[in-house]
JSON list of C-alpha atoms and ligand atoms in Angstrom, two decimals:
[
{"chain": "S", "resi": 1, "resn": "UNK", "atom": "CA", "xyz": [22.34, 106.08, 48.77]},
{"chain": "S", "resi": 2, "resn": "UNK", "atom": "CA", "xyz": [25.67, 106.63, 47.75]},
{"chain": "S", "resi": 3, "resn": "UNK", "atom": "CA", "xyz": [27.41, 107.40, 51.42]},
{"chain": "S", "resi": 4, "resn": "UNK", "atom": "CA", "xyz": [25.38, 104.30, 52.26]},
{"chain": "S", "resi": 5, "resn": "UNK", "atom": "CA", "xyz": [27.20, 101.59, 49.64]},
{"chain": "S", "resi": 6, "resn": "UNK", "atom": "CA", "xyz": [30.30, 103.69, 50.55]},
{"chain": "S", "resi": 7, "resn": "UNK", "atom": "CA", "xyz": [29.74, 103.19, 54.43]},
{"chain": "S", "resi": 8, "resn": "UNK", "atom": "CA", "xyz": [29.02, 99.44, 54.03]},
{"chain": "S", "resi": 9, "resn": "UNK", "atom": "CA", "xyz": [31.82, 98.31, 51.51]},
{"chain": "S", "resi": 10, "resn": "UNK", "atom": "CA", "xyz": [34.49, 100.07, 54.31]},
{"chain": "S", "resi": 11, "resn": "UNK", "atom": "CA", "xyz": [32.88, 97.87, 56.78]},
{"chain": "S", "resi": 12, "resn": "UNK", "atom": "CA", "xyz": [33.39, 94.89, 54.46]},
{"chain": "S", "resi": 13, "resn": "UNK", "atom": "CA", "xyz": [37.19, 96.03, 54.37]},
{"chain": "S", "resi": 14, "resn": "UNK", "atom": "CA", "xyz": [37.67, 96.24, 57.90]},
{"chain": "S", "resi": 15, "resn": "UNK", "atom": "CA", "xyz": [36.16, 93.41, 59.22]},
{"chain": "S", "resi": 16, "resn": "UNK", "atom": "CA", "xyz": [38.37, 91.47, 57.17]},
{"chain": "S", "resi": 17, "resn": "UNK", "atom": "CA", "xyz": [40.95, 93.03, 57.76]},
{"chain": "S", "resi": 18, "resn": "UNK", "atom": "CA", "xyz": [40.31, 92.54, 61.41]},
{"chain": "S", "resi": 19, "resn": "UNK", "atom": "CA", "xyz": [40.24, 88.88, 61.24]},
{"chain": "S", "resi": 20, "resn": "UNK", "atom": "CA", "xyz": [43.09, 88.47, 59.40]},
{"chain": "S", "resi": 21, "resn": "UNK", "atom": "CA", "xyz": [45.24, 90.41, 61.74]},
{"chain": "S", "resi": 22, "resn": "UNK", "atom": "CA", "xyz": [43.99, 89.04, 64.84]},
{"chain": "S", "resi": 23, "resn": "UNK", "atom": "CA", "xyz": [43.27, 85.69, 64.42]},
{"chain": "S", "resi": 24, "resn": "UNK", "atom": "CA", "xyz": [45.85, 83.01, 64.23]},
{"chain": "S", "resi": 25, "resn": "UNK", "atom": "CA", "xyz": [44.62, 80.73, 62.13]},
{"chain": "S", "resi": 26, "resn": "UNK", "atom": "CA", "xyz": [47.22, 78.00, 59.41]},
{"chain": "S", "resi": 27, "resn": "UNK", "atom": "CA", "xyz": [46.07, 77.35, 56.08]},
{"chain": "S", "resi": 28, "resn": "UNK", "atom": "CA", "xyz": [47.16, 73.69, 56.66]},
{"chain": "S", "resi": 29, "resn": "UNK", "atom": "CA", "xyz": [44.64, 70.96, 58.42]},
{"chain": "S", "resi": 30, "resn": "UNK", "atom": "CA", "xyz": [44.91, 69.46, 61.99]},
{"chain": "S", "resi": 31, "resn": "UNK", "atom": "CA", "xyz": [44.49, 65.67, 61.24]},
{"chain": "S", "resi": 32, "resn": "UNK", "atom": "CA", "xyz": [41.10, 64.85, 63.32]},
{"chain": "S", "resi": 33, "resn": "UNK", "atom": "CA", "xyz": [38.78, 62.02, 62.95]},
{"chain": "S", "resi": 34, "resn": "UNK", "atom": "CA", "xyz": [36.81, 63.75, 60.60]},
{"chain": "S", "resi": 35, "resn": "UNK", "atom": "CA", "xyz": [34.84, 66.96, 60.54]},
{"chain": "S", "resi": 36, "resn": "UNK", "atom": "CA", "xyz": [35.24, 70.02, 62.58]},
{"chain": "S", "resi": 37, "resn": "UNK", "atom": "CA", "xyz": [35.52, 70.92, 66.38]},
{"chain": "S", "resi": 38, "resn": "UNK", "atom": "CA", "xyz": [34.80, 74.28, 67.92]},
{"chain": "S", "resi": 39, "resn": "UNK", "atom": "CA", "xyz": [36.17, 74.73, 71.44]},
{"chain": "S", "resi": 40, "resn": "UNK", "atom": "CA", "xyz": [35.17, 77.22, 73.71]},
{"chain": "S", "resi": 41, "resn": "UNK", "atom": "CA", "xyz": [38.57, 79.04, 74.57]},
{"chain": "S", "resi": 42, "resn": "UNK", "atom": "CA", "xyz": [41.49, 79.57, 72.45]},
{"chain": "S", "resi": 43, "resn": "UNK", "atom": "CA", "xyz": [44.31, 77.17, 71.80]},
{"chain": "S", "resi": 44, "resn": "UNK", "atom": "CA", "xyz": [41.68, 74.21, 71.39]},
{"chain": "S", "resi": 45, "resn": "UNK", "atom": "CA", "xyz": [40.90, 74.55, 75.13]},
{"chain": "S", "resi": 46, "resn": "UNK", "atom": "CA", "xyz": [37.56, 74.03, 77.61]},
{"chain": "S", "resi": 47, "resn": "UNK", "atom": "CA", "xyz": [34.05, 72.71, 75.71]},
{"chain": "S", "resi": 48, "resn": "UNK", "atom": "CA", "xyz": [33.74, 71.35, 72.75]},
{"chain": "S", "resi": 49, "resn": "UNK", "atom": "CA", "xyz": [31.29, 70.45, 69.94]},
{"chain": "S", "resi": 50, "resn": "UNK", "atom": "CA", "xyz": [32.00, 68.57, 67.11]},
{"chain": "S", "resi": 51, "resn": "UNK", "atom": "CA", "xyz": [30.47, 68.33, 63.88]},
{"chain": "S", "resi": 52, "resn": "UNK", "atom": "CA", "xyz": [30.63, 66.19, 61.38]},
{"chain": "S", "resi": 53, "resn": "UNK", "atom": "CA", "xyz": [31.20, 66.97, 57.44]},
{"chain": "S", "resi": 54, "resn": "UNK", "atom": "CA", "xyz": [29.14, 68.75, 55.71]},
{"chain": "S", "resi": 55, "resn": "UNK", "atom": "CA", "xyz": [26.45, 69.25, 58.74]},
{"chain": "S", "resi": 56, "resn": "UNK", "atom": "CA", "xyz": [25.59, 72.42, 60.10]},
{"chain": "S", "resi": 57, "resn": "UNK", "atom": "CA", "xyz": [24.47, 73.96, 63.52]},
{"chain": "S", "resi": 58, "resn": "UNK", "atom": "CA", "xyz": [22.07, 76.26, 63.25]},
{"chain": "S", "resi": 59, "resn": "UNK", "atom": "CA", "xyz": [22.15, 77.04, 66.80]},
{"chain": "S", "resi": 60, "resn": "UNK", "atom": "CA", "xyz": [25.41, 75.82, 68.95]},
{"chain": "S", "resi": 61, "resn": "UNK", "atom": "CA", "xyz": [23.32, 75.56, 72.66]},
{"chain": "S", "resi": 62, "resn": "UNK", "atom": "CA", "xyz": [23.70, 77.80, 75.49]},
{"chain": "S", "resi": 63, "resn": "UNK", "atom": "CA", "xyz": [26.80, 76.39, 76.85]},
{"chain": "S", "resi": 64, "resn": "UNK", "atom": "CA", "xyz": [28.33, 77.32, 73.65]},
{"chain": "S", "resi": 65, "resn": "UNK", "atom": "CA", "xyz": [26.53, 80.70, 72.53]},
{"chain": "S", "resi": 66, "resn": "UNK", "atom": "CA", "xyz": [28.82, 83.48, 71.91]},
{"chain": "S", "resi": 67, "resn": "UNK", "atom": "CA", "xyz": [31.39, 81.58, 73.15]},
{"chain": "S", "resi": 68, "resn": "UNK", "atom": "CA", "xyz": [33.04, 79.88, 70.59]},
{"chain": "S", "resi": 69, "resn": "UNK", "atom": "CA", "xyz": [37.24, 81.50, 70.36]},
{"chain": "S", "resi": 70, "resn": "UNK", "atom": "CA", "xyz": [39.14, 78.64, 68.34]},
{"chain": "S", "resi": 71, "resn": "UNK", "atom": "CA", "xyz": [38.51, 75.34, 65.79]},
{"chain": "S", "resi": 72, "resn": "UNK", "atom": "CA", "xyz": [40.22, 72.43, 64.76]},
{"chain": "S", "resi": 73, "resn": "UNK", "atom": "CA", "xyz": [39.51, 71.12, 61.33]},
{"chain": "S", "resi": 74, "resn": "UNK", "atom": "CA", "xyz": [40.30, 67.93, 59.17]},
{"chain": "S", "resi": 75, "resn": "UNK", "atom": "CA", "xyz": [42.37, 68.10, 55.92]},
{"chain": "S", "resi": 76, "resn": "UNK", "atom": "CA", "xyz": [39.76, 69.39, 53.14]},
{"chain": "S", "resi": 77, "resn": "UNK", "atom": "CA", "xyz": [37.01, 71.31, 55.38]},
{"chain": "S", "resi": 78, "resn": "UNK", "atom": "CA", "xyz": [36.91, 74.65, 56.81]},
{"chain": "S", "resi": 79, "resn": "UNK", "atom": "CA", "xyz": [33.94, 76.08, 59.06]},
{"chain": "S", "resi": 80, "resn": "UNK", "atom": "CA", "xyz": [31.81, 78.63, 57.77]},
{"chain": "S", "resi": 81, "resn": "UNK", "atom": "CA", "xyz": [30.37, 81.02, 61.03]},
{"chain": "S", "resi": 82, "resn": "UNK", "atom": "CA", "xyz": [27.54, 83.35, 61.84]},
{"chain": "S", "resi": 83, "resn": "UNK", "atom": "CA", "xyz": [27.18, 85.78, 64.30]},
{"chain": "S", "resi": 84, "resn": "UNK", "atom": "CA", "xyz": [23.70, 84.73, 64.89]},
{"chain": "S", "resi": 85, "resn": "UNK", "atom": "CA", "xyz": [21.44, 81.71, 65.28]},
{"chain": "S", "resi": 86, "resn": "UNK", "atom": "CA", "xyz": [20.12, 80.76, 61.95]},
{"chain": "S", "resi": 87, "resn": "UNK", "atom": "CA", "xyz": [22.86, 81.48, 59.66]},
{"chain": "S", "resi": 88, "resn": "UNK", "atom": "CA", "xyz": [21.84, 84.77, 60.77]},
{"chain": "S", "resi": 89, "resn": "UNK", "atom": "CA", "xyz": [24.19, 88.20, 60.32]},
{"chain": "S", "resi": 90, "resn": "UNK", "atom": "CA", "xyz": [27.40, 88.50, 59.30]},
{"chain": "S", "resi": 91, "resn": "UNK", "atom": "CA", "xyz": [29.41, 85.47, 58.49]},
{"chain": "S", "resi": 92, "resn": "UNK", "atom": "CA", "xyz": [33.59, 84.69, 57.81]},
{"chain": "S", "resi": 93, "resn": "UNK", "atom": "CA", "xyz": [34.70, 81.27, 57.46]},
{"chain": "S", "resi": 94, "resn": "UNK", "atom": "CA", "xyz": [38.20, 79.57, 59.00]},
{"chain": "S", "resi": 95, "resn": "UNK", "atom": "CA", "xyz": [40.59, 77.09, 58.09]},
{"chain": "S", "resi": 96, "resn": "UNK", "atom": "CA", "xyz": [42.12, 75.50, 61.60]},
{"chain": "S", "resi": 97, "resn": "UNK", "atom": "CA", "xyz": [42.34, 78.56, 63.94]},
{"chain": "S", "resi": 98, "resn": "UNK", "atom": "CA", "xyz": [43.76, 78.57, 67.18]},
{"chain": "S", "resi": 99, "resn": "UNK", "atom": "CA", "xyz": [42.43, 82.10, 67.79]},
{"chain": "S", "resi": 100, "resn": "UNK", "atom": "CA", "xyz": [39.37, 83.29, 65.66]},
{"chain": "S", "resi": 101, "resn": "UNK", "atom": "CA", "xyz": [40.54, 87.17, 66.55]},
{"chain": "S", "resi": 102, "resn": "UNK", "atom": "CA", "xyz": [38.87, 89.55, 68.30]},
{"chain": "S", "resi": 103, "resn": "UNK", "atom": "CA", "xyz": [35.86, 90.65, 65.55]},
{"chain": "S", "resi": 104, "resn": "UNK", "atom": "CA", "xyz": [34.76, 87.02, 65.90]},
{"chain": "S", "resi": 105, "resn": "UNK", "atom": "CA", "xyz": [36.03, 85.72, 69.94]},
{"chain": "S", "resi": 106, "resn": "UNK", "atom": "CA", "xyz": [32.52, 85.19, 72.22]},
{"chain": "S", "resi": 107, "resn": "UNK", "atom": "CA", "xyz": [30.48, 86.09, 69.09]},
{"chain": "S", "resi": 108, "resn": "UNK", "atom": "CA", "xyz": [29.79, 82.85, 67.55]},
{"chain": "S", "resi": 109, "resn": "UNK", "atom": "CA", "xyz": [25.73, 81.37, 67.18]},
{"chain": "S", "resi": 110, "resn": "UNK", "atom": "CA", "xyz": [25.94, 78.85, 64.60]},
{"chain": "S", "resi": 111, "resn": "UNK", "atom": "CA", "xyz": [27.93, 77.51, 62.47]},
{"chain": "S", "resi": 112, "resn": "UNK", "atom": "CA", "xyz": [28.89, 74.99, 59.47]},
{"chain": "S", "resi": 113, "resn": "UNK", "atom": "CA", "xyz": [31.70, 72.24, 58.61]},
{"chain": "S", "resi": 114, "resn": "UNK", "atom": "CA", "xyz": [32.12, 72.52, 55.08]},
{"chain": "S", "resi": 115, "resn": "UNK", "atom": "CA", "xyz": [33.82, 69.67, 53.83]},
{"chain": "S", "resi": 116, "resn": "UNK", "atom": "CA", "xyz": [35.36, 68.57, 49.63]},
{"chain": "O", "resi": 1, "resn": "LIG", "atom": "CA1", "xyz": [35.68, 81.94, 74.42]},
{"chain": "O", "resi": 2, "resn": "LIG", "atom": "CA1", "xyz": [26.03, 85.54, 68.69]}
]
């Protein structure tokens, strides 16, 4: 029980870690039309879905499944992801991010725009 909450709370650590060494993400807003836009390649590049505040994808299609590598997202929101459809497994949430980092690149199945 005990090497069990050990092994998970490292994982915790690291993935964070992970993120925020990979990713290249700014703590300040893009300013878009409203809402949140994932794209399907880094630097805001190939598909896109938008979404607008405070709605959620539970499942992002099969163009976009596990392929999701960078957002854009307007002043006062941030995206909440999950590794699976559903709000299902692990989850990490980004400001604008024009690299999501490895841990999360090609992993994405739904996601949120949170919005004040
Ligand atoms: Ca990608
Ligand atoms: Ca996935």
């Amino acid at each position: 029980m005990l090497f069990f909450l050990a092994l998970s709370i490292s994982c915790t650590f690291l993935c964070i870690d992970a993120v925020a060494g990979d990713g290249i993400c700014s703590t300040g807003a893009s300013a878009t039309t409203g809402g949140c836009v994932a794209y399907e390649h880094a630097d805001f590049d190939g598909r896109h879905q938008d979404l607008r505040p405070n709605h959620i994808k539970t499942y992002v299609g099969d163009r976009m499944n596990d392929k999701i590598s960078s957002f854009r997202v307007s002043p006062g929101c941030r995206v909440v992801v999950w590794e699976d459809r559903d709000k299902g497994g692990a989850s990490q949430a980004f400001g604008e991010c024009q690299y999501i980092g490895d841990d999360w690149n090609d992993d994405i199945s739904s996601w949120q725009c949170e919005c004040r």
